[in-house]
């Protein structure tokens, strides 16, 4: 187990608040390329695989007047973008962006930039979506994690919903799981190696919750298996941790536990739990994980953020020492070594991409920095971290203004020019004008260190 102290104990004091929106951190994205009709083992969550990356270029829109970014969807009040994901639902290589919007009760599907479809039927408050052929009919469906209610509650309002594709872009809502706590994540993968897709589910809940997987025994018939009976699960991402050709699960567990877990699969859907990281304080503020082969050695590593500033203590906290980003380096056998990346208060969403064209993976990191929380600290809505090729990262601030409260990021080379664009969406928690539903921007290389 890699264990790291939660941070320095510094000179300011703030009241403890019980977190509620960390369920939204389930809301950092993963573009898990789940199989569609016998495809190979899914690409790890956190980077769309070859079958998911768009292959048809799109003309990127010019930045909105007076801004460094383009606004792709008109804003409303309030608006909360819980998750942005590039998935190839149609299987034609075109750019397809999925935006889950719980306060609007919809999944917004963009084909290209201008062709927009709003999916609302059968949904209450969706927080993430995954395109996968769950029913095995060769058409990719949309698997939706529906939290039910964003705010804290023990009510059994969570659901897993399948928007079943009829092959003509028509969708029939089918509830696969209900009468459970708030659901933050649902990811399809063949976890028992029997040729169909099962589902890993995070029931974030509130005081009660669990991590489960749903075994598909017949077409759209599932048996529940409990992996962990604690609340606060944000992400459960299928990936092959140890190179044995079956799918394990990386899990982020917040609330009272604050752990990064590995559920190691024996190949038949029987999992052993391993703790990869455990914070030594309850107010650590774990806000999510992201999977990527950060050192490009052929296995999957785990990035994790702690930035939930609403999950704080009456103890003294220095935000820029306490919150931030770290990664767990996989040696190829599923043994992980902890590495610090940077301290950055409010850290929420992270993506790995080659931002400067030098063939290694850099990092882009956004934060939810509420000015009233730490009024003496500079607000930086997003930073990027330049990789020197040996996973030593130089932190770069940006000389451009970007929207606040971006709890979800996605990366895609929209115009096929070799330089990735960044997609971001904001959690407009006040109901005012803060942030945007969906924006696109470039990282200007050469920002001041």
Short mmCIF file of C-alpha atoms in Angstrom, two decimals:
data_model
loop_
_atom_site.label_atom_id
_atom_site.label_comp_id
_atom_site.label_asym_id
_atom_site.label_seq_id
_atom_site.Cartn_x
_atom_site.Cartn_y
_atom_site.Cartn_z
CA UNK A 1 0.00 0.00 0.00
CA UNK A 2 1.27 3.45 -0.90
CA UNK A 3 0.45 5.82 1.93
CA UNK A 4 0.97 9.55 1.93
CA UNK A 5 0.34 12.12 4.68
CA UNK A 6 -2.60 14.35 3.95
CA UNK A 7 -0.49 17.51 4.04
CA UNK A 8 0.97 20.16 6.24
CA UNK A 9 -0.86 21.50 9.25
CA UNK A 10 -0.86 25.26 8.61
CA UNK A 11 -1.95 28.53 10.07
CA UNK A 12 -5.62 29.04 9.23
CA UNK A 13 -8.83 27.69 10.67
CA UNK A 14 -12.11 27.07 8.88
CA UNK A 15 -15.33 25.33 9.97
CA UNK A 16 -15.96 21.68 9.02
CA UNK A 17 -18.75 21.13 6.51
CA UNK A 18 -20.13 17.79 5.45
CA UNK A 19 -19.48 17.22 1.77
CA UNK A 20 -22.32 16.71 -0.67
CA UNK A 21 -21.04 17.51 -4.12
CA UNK A 22 -18.16 15.06 -4.18
CA UNK A 23 -20.67 12.74 -5.79
CA UNK A 24 -20.23 15.18 -8.67
CA UNK A 25 -16.59 14.35 -8.80
CA UNK A 26 -17.83 11.16 -10.28
CA UNK A 27 -18.04 13.61 -12.74
CA UNK A 28 -14.52 13.75 -13.93
CA UNK A 29 -14.65 11.94 -17.16
CA UNK A 30 -13.45 8.69 -18.46
CA UNK A 31 -13.68 7.73 -22.10
CA UNK A 32 -13.69 4.01 -21.47
CA UNK A 33 -13.91 2.30 -24.81
CA UNK A 34 -16.09 -0.63 -23.83
CA UNK A 35 -16.46 -3.44 -26.29
CA UNK A 36 -18.98 -3.29 -29.06
CA UNK A 37 -19.69 -6.70 -30.47
CA UNK A 38 -16.57 -8.58 -29.37
CA UNK A 39 -14.07 -5.73 -29.35
CA UNK A 40 -10.82 -6.18 -27.39
CA UNK A 41 -10.26 -5.38 -23.73
CA UNK A 42 -11.50 -1.80 -23.11
CA UNK A 43 -9.06 1.07 -23.11
CA UNK A 44 -8.50 2.37 -19.58
CA UNK A 45 -10.82 5.08 -18.36
CA UNK A 46 -9.28 8.47 -18.74
CA UNK A 47 -8.23 8.32 -22.40
CA UNK A 48 -10.39 7.39 -25.33
CA UNK A 49 -8.95 4.45 -27.21
CA UNK A 50 -8.46 4.25 -30.97
CA UNK A 51 -12.06 3.15 -31.47
CA UNK A 52 -13.30 6.24 -29.60
CA UNK A 53 -11.10 9.01 -30.95
CA UNK A 54 -12.70 10.98 -33.77
CA UNK A 55 -11.09 10.37 -37.15
CA UNK A 56 -13.08 12.95 -39.12
CA UNK A 57 -11.81 16.49 -38.56
CA UNK A 58 -14.16 19.26 -37.47
CA UNK A 59 -13.49 22.96 -37.89
CA UNK A 60 -12.97 24.22 -34.37
CA UNK A 61 -15.08 27.32 -33.72
CA UNK A 62 -13.38 30.63 -33.08
CA UNK A 63 -13.24 31.79 -29.46
CA UNK A 64 -16.26 33.67 -28.18
CA UNK A 65 -15.80 37.43 -28.46
CA UNK A 66 -13.60 38.73 -25.68
CA UNK A 67 -12.79 35.24 -24.37
CA UNK A 68 -10.02 32.68 -24.77
CA UNK A 69 -12.52 29.86 -25.31
CA UNK A 70 -15.50 28.93 -27.45
CA UNK A 71 -18.90 28.39 -25.84
CA UNK A 72 -20.45 25.36 -27.57
CA UNK A 73 -23.81 25.25 -25.78
CA UNK A 74 -26.02 28.17 -24.75
CA UNK A 75 -26.12 28.62 -21.00
CA UNK A 76 -29.12 28.46 -18.69
CA UNK A 77 -29.70 29.20 -15.01
CA UNK A 78 -28.76 27.18 -13.14
CA UNK A 79 -26.53 24.84 -15.12
CA UNK A 80 -24.37 22.00 -13.91
CA UNK A 81 -22.29 19.94 -16.29
CA UNK A 82 -21.46 16.80 -14.37
CA UNK A 83 -19.49 14.99 -17.06
CA UNK A 84 -18.16 15.46 -20.59
CA UNK A 85 -17.21 12.44 -22.61
CA UNK A 86 -16.13 11.71 -26.17
CA UNK A 87 -17.63 8.37 -27.22
CA UNK A 88 -18.33 6.96 -30.67
CA UNK A 89 -21.97 5.94 -30.33
CA UNK A 90 -22.48 5.71 -34.08
CA UNK A 91 -19.27 3.83 -34.83
CA UNK A 92 -18.41 6.08 -37.76
CA UNK A 93 -15.35 7.92 -36.42
CA UNK A 94 -17.15 11.25 -36.20
CA UNK A 95 -16.74 13.65 -33.28
CA UNK A 96 -19.45 12.91 -30.72
CA UNK A 97 -19.56 14.69 -27.38
CA UNK A 98 -21.85 13.67 -24.53
CA UNK A 99 -22.66 16.20 -21.81
CA UNK A 100 -24.56 15.02 -18.74
CA UNK A 101 -26.59 17.77 -17.05
CA UNK A 102 -28.34 16.72 -13.84
CA UNK A 103 -30.18 19.96 -13.09
CA UNK A 104 -31.71 19.85 -16.57
CA UNK A 105 -32.38 16.12 -16.34
CA UNK A 106 -30.75 15.48 -19.69
CA UNK A 107 -27.88 14.06 -21.66
CA UNK A 108 -26.88 16.42 -24.47
CA UNK A 109 -25.38 14.69 -27.51
CA UNK A 110 -23.34 16.74 -29.96
CA UNK A 111 -22.53 15.24 -33.35
CA UNK A 112 -19.78 17.52 -34.49
CA UNK A 113 -20.19 21.00 -33.10
CA UNK A 114 -23.62 22.17 -34.29
CA UNK A 115 -25.84 19.05 -34.39
CA UNK A 116 -27.33 18.86 -30.88
CA UNK A 117 -29.78 16.29 -29.48
CA UNK A 118 -31.18 16.47 -25.95
CA UNK A 119 -32.09 13.11 -24.38
CA UNK A 120 -34.44 13.44 -21.43
CA UNK A 121 -36.90 10.53 -21.51
CA UNK A 122 -36.55 8.22 -18.49
CA UNK A 123 -33.92 10.40 -16.78
CA UNK A 124 -34.09 12.31 -13.49
CA UNK A 125 -30.65 13.74 -12.69
CA UNK A 126 -28.04 11.99 -14.86
CA UNK A 127 -24.39 12.52 -13.93
CA UNK A 128 -22.41 10.43 -16.43
CA UNK A 129 -22.96 8.36 -19.55
CA UNK A 130 -21.08 5.54 -21.27
CA UNK A 131 -21.67 4.39 -24.86
CA UNK A 132 -21.53 0.60 -25.00
CA UNK A 133 -23.41 -2.28 -26.61
CA UNK A 134 -24.91 -3.55 -23.36
CA UNK A 135 -27.61 -5.75 -24.96
CA UNK A 136 -25.33 -7.33 -27.58
CA UNK A 137 -27.35 -6.33 -30.65
CA UNK A 138 -24.39 -4.58 -32.37
CA UNK A 139 -25.76 -1.11 -31.67
CA UNK A 140 -24.12 0.94 -28.96
CA UNK A 141 -26.50 2.03 -26.22
CA UNK A 142 -26.11 4.77 -23.60
CA UNK A 143 -25.55 3.59 -20.05
CA UNK A 144 -26.51 6.36 -17.62
CA UNK A 145 -25.67 6.84 -13.94
CA UNK A 146 -28.64 8.77 -12.53
CA UNK A 147 -27.95 10.26 -9.11
CA UNK A 148 -31.61 11.12 -8.47
CA UNK A 149 -30.86 14.11 -6.22
CA UNK A 150 -27.64 16.12 -6.19
CA UNK A 151 -27.88 17.18 -2.55
CA UNK A 152 -27.17 14.84 0.38
CA UNK A 153 -29.90 12.34 1.16
CA UNK A 154 -30.29 8.74 2.28
CA UNK A 155 -33.37 8.37 0.11
CA UNK A 156 -33.20 5.55 -2.42
CA UNK A 157 -33.34 7.77 -5.48
CA UNK A 158 -30.38 6.48 -7.51
CA UNK A 159 -30.77 4.45 -10.68
CA UNK A 160 -28.81 2.89 -13.51
CA UNK A 161 -30.66 3.53 -16.76
CA UNK A 162 -30.01 2.13 -20.22
CA UNK A 163 -31.03 4.24 -23.21
CA UNK A 164 -31.39 1.32 -25.58
CA UNK A 165 -30.46 2.16 -29.17
CA UNK A 166 -32.88 0.93 -31.83
CA UNK A 167 -30.25 1.34 -34.54
CA UNK A 168 -31.79 4.55 -35.89
CA UNK A 169 -30.67 6.85 -33.06
CA UNK A 170 -33.93 6.24 -31.23
CA UNK A 171 -33.58 5.38 -27.55
CA UNK A 172 -35.83 3.39 -25.22
CA UNK A 173 -35.18 4.06 -21.52
CA UNK A 174 -34.86 0.84 -19.48
CA UNK A 175 -34.17 0.99 -15.75
CA UNK A 176 -31.58 -1.68 -14.92
CA UNK A 177 -31.18 -0.88 -11.22
CA UNK A 178 -33.30 1.23 -8.86
CA UNK A 179 -34.29 1.70 -5.20
CA UNK A 180 -30.68 2.39 -4.24
CA UNK A 181 -28.74 5.38 -2.94
CA UNK A 182 -27.42 8.13 -5.19
CA UNK A 183 -25.47 6.69 -8.13
CA UNK A 184 -22.31 8.53 -9.25
CA UNK A 185 -20.82 6.14 -11.83
CA UNK A 186 -21.82 3.19 -14.01
CA UNK A 187 -19.31 1.63 -16.44
CA UNK A 188 -19.87 -1.32 -18.75
CA UNK A 189 -17.22 -4.02 -19.21
CA UNK A 190 -17.02 -7.82 -19.39
CA UNK A 191 -15.93 -8.43 -15.81
CA UNK A 192 -16.41 -12.22 -15.77
CA UNK A 193 -15.07 -12.94 -19.27
CA UNK A 194 -18.23 -14.61 -20.51
CA UNK A 195 -18.69 -12.54 -23.64
CA UNK A 196 -21.30 -10.02 -22.51
CA UNK A 197 -21.07 -6.69 -20.76
CA UNK A 198 -21.50 -6.35 -17.01
CA UNK A 199 -21.65 -3.05 -15.11
CA UNK A 200 -19.51 -1.59 -12.32
CA UNK A 201 -21.57 0.81 -10.20
CA UNK A 202 -20.73 3.41 -7.56
CA UNK A 203 -23.62 3.94 -5.17
CA UNK A 204 -22.29 7.09 -3.54
CA UNK A 205 -25.36 7.35 -1.31
CA UNK A 206 -24.85 9.55 1.73
CA UNK A 207 -24.53 7.76 5.06
CA UNK A 208 -25.19 4.48 3.27
CA UNK A 209 -23.69 3.39 -0.03
CA UNK A 210 -21.70 0.66 -1.77
CA UNK A 211 -19.57 -0.42 -4.70
CA UNK A 212 -21.16 -3.22 -6.70
CA UNK A 213 -20.92 -4.97 -10.01
CA UNK A 214 -23.91 -6.21 -11.94
CA UNK A 215 -23.36 -9.56 -13.62
CA UNK A 216 -25.34 -9.91 -16.84
CA UNK A 217 -26.71 -13.44 -16.76
CA UNK A 218 -29.21 -13.15 -19.62
CA UNK A 219 -29.98 -10.28 -21.97
CA UNK A 220 -30.41 -7.22 -19.70
CA UNK A 221 -30.91 -9.44 -16.64
CA UNK A 222 -28.42 -8.77 -13.85
CA UNK A 223 -27.30 -10.22 -10.53
CA UNK A 224 -25.79 -7.82 -7.99
CA UNK A 225 -22.45 -8.49 -6.29
CA UNK A 226 -21.30 -6.19 -3.46
CA UNK A 227 -17.60 -5.33 -3.46
CA UNK A 228 -17.57 -2.71 -0.68
CA UNK A 229 -20.43 -1.69 1.59
CA UNK A 230 -19.21 1.81 2.45
CA UNK A 231 -20.65 5.08 1.10
CA UNK A 232 -18.82 7.71 -0.91
CA UNK A 233 -17.77 5.81 -4.05
CA UNK A 234 -17.04 8.30 -6.84
CA UNK A 235 -15.46 6.25 -9.62
CA UNK A 236 -15.14 2.54 -10.44
CA UNK A 237 -13.13 2.09 -13.62
CA UNK A 238 -12.48 -1.29 -15.29
CA UNK A 239 -8.91 -1.86 -16.49
CA UNK A 240 -6.30 -4.61 -16.54
CA UNK A 241 -4.01 -3.68 -13.65
CA UNK A 242 -1.68 -6.68 -13.74
CA UNK A 243 -1.48 -7.79 -17.37
CA UNK A 244 -3.38 -11.04 -16.90
CA UNK A 245 -6.01 -10.20 -19.57
CA UNK A 246 -8.93 -9.82 -17.19
CA UNK A 247 -10.48 -6.60 -15.96
CA UNK A 248 -9.81 -5.28 -12.48
CA UNK A 249 -11.42 -2.20 -10.94
CA UNK A 250 -9.87 1.04 -9.73
CA UNK A 251 -12.16 2.75 -7.21
CA UNK A 252 -12.16 6.17 -5.55
CA UNK A 253 -13.89 6.13 -2.16
CA UNK A 254 -14.54 9.41 -0.36
CA UNK A 255 -16.79 10.45 2.55
CA UNK A 256 -15.43 8.91 5.77
CA UNK A 257 -12.92 6.57 4.09
CA UNK A 258 -10.82 8.63 1.63
CA UNK A 259 -9.17 5.71 -0.17
CA UNK A 260 -8.03 4.63 -3.62
CA UNK A 261 -8.75 0.93 -4.03
CA UNK A 262 -7.90 -1.86 -6.44
CA UNK A 263 -10.28 -4.76 -6.80
CA UNK A 264 -8.17 -7.47 -8.39
CA UNK A 265 -10.09 -9.92 -10.56
CA UNK A 266 -9.24 -13.63 -10.61
CA UNK A 267 -10.64 -13.83 -14.15
CA UNK A 268 -14.07 -15.11 -13.22
CA UNK A 269 -15.54 -12.05 -11.55
CA UNK A 270 -14.21 -12.77 -8.06
CA UNK A 271 -12.42 -9.73 -6.66
CA UNK A 272 -9.91 -9.17 -3.86
CA UNK A 273 -9.74 -5.67 -2.39
CA UNK A 274 -6.40 -3.90 -2.03
CA UNK A 275 -5.88 -0.41 -0.58
CA UNK A 276 -3.50 1.55 -2.80
CA UNK A 277 -3.81 4.80 -0.88
CA UNK A 278 -5.51 5.76 2.38
CA UNK A 279 -5.53 9.31 3.73
CA UNK A 280 -4.74 9.71 7.40
CA UNK A 281 -7.50 12.29 7.95
CA UNK A 282 -11.24 12.13 7.23
CA UNK A 283 -11.33 15.57 5.64
CA UNK A 284 -8.81 14.74 2.89
CA UNK A 285 -11.35 15.72 0.21
CA UNK A 286 -10.68 12.97 -2.37
CA UNK A 287 -12.31 14.21 -5.56
CA UNK A 288 -11.63 11.46 -8.08
CA UNK A 289 -9.27 9.23 -10.05
CA UNK A 290 -8.19 9.15 -13.68
CA UNK A 291 -6.48 6.27 -15.49
CA UNK A 292 -3.67 6.79 -17.98
CA UNK A 293 -0.37 5.21 -18.97
CA UNK A 294 1.41 8.29 -17.69
CA UNK A 295 4.96 6.93 -18.11
CA UNK A 296 4.08 5.16 -21.38
CA UNK A 297 5.53 1.83 -20.32
CA UNK A 298 2.57 -0.24 -21.51
CA UNK A 299 0.54 -0.49 -18.29
CA UNK A 300 -2.09 1.68 -16.66
CA UNK A 301 -1.29 4.13 -13.88
CA UNK A 302 -3.73 5.98 -11.59
CA UNK A 303 -3.92 9.72 -11.05
CA UNK A 304 -5.92 10.98 -8.08
CA UNK A 305 -7.00 14.40 -6.86
CA UNK A 306 -8.00 15.74 -3.49
CA UNK A 307 -9.71 19.09 -3.73
CA UNK A 308 -13.11 18.96 -2.05
CA UNK A 309 -12.76 22.12 0.01
CA UNK A 310 -16.25 21.67 1.47
CA UNK A 311 -15.01 18.54 3.22
CA UNK A 312 -12.85 20.42 5.70
CA UNK A 313 -11.98 20.31 9.36
CA UNK A 314 -11.91 22.74 12.25
CA UNK A 315 -8.17 22.07 12.23
CA UNK A 316 -5.84 24.55 10.57
CA UNK A 317 -5.38 23.94 6.84
CA UNK A 318 -3.05 25.59 4.37
CA UNK A 319 -4.90 24.92 1.11
CA UNK A 320 -1.94 24.97 -1.27
CA UNK A 321 -0.07 22.44 0.86
CA UNK A 322 -3.04 20.21 1.57
CA UNK A 323 -4.96 19.79 -1.71
CA UNK A 324 -3.61 18.66 -5.06
CA UNK A 325 -2.66 15.85 -7.43
CA UNK A 326 -0.63 12.65 -7.12
CA UNK A 327 -0.18 9.50 -9.20
CA UNK A 328 0.29 5.80 -8.54
CA UNK A 329 2.85 4.23 -10.86
CA UNK A 330 2.04 0.69 -11.97
CA UNK A 331 5.03 -1.67 -12.36
CA UNK A 332 3.01 -3.85 -14.74
CA UNK A 333 2.03 -6.43 -12.12
CA UNK A 334 -0.51 -4.23 -10.35
CA UNK A 335 1.94 -3.05 -7.68
CA UNK A 336 1.84 0.72 -7.35
CA UNK A 337 4.28 3.41 -6.16
CA UNK A 338 3.11 6.80 -4.98
CA UNK A 339 4.42 10.01 -6.60
CA UNK A 340 3.52 13.56 -5.75
CA UNK A 341 2.74 15.85 -8.72
CA UNK A 342 1.65 19.22 -7.30
CA UNK A 343 -0.35 20.88 -4.57
CA UNK A 344 -3.24 22.94 -5.93
CA UNK A 345 -6.29 23.82 -3.88
CA UNK A 346 -9.69 22.71 -5.13
CA UNK A 347 -8.17 20.06 -7.46
CA UNK A 348 -10.97 18.22 -9.25
CA UNK A 349 -10.52 17.09 -12.87
CA UNK A 350 -7.27 15.94 -14.51
CA UNK A 351 -6.47 14.74 -18.02
CA UNK A 352 -3.26 13.38 -19.51
CA UNK A 353 -2.34 14.49 -23.05
CA UNK A 354 0.68 15.55 -25.06
CA UNK A 355 0.06 19.28 -24.90
CA UNK A 356 3.44 20.49 -26.21
CA UNK A 357 4.12 17.95 -28.96
CA UNK A 358 7.21 16.30 -27.42
CA UNK A 359 5.75 12.76 -27.30
CA UNK A 360 5.25 12.50 -23.54
CA UNK A 361 2.08 12.99 -21.53
CA UNK A 362 1.52 16.32 -19.85
CA UNK A 363 -1.35 17.05 -17.47
CA UNK A 364 -4.17 19.59 -17.44
CA UNK A 365 -5.79 20.12 -14.03
CA UNK A 366 -8.88 22.14 -13.15
CA UNK A 367 -10.09 23.16 -9.74
CA UNK A 368 -13.21 24.27 -7.92
CA UNK A 369 -11.80 27.27 -6.12
CA UNK A 370 -14.47 29.11 -4.18
CA UNK A 371 -13.10 32.60 -3.45
CA UNK A 372 -14.91 32.88 -0.12
CA UNK A 373 -13.27 29.69 1.14
CA UNK A 374 -9.70 30.97 1.04
CA UNK A 375 -9.94 34.69 0.22
CA UNK A 376 -6.21 35.27 0.70
CA UNK A 377 -5.23 32.73 -1.97
CA UNK A 378 -5.04 33.39 -5.70
CA UNK A 379 -7.77 31.77 -7.77
CA UNK A 380 -6.45 29.68 -10.68
CA UNK A 381 -9.28 27.92 -12.47
CA UNK A 382 -6.92 25.67 -14.44
CA UNK A 383 -3.21 24.89 -14.66
CA UNK A 384 -1.12 22.58 -16.81
CA UNK A 385 1.90 20.52 -15.89
CA UNK A 386 4.71 19.95 -18.37
CA UNK A 387 6.30 16.50 -18.35
CA UNK A 388 10.09 16.46 -18.85
CA UNK A 389 9.84 12.91 -20.22
CA UNK A 390 10.71 11.28 -16.90
CA UNK A 391 7.46 12.15 -15.13
CA UNK A 392 8.89 15.22 -13.42
CA UNK A 393 6.26 17.91 -13.88
CA UNK A 394 6.80 21.66 -14.12
CA UNK A 395 3.71 23.57 -13.10
CA UNK A 396 2.47 26.23 -15.55
CA UNK A 397 -0.15 28.85 -14.94
CA UNK A 398 -2.11 30.30 -17.85
CA UNK A 399 -2.22 33.89 -18.98
CA UNK A 400 -5.78 33.48 -20.28
CA UNK A 401 -9.11 33.74 -18.53
CA UNK A 402 -11.02 30.45 -18.29
CA UNK A 403 -14.41 29.60 -16.78
CA UNK A 404 -14.56 28.74 -13.05
CA UNK A 405 -15.76 25.54 -11.38
CA UNK A 406 -14.88 23.14 -14.22
CA UNK A 407 -15.44 19.79 -12.50
CA UNK A 408 -15.07 17.83 -15.73
CA UNK A 409 -12.58 17.91 -18.60
CA UNK A 410 -12.17 15.99 -21.85
CA UNK A 411 -9.38 16.08 -24.44
CA UNK A 412 -9.85 15.56 -28.18
CA UNK A 413 -7.99 16.66 -31.30
CA UNK A 414 -11.13 18.06 -32.85
CA UNK A 415 -9.58 19.58 -35.97
CA UNK A 416 -6.94 16.84 -36.47
CA UNK A 417 -4.05 19.28 -36.42
CA UNK A 418 -2.01 17.22 -33.95
CA UNK A 419 -2.70 19.56 -31.03
CA UNK A 420 -5.46 18.54 -28.61
CA UNK A 421 -8.35 20.78 -27.69
CA UNK A 422 -9.71 20.85 -24.14
CA UNK A 423 -13.42 20.55 -23.40
CA UNK A 424 -14.68 21.73 -20.03
CA UNK A 425 -17.95 22.14 -18.15
CA UNK A 426 -18.80 24.05 -14.99
CA UNK A 427 -20.76 23.30 -11.84
CA UNK A 428 -22.80 26.50 -11.52
CA UNK A 429 -23.63 25.96 -7.88
CA UNK A 430 -25.10 29.45 -7.26
CA UNK A 431 -27.64 29.46 -10.07
CA UNK A 432 -26.05 32.61 -11.50
CA UNK A 433 -23.79 33.24 -14.44
CA UNK A 434 -20.67 31.39 -13.30
CA UNK A 435 -19.06 29.09 -15.84
CA UNK A 436 -20.56 27.42 -18.90
CA UNK A 437 -22.24 24.17 -19.89
CA UNK A 438 -19.58 23.32 -22.49
CA UNK A 439 -16.52 25.22 -23.65
CA UNK A 440 -13.56 24.40 -25.89
CA UNK A 441 -10.10 25.93 -25.67
CA UNK A 442 -6.43 25.39 -26.42
CA UNK A 443 -3.60 25.39 -23.90
CA UNK A 444 -1.22 28.19 -24.92
CA UNK A 445 2.23 26.68 -24.56
CA UNK A 446 4.71 28.99 -22.91
CA UNK A 447 2.68 30.09 -19.91
CA UNK A 448 4.72 31.50 -17.08
CA UNK A 449 6.12 28.88 -14.64
#
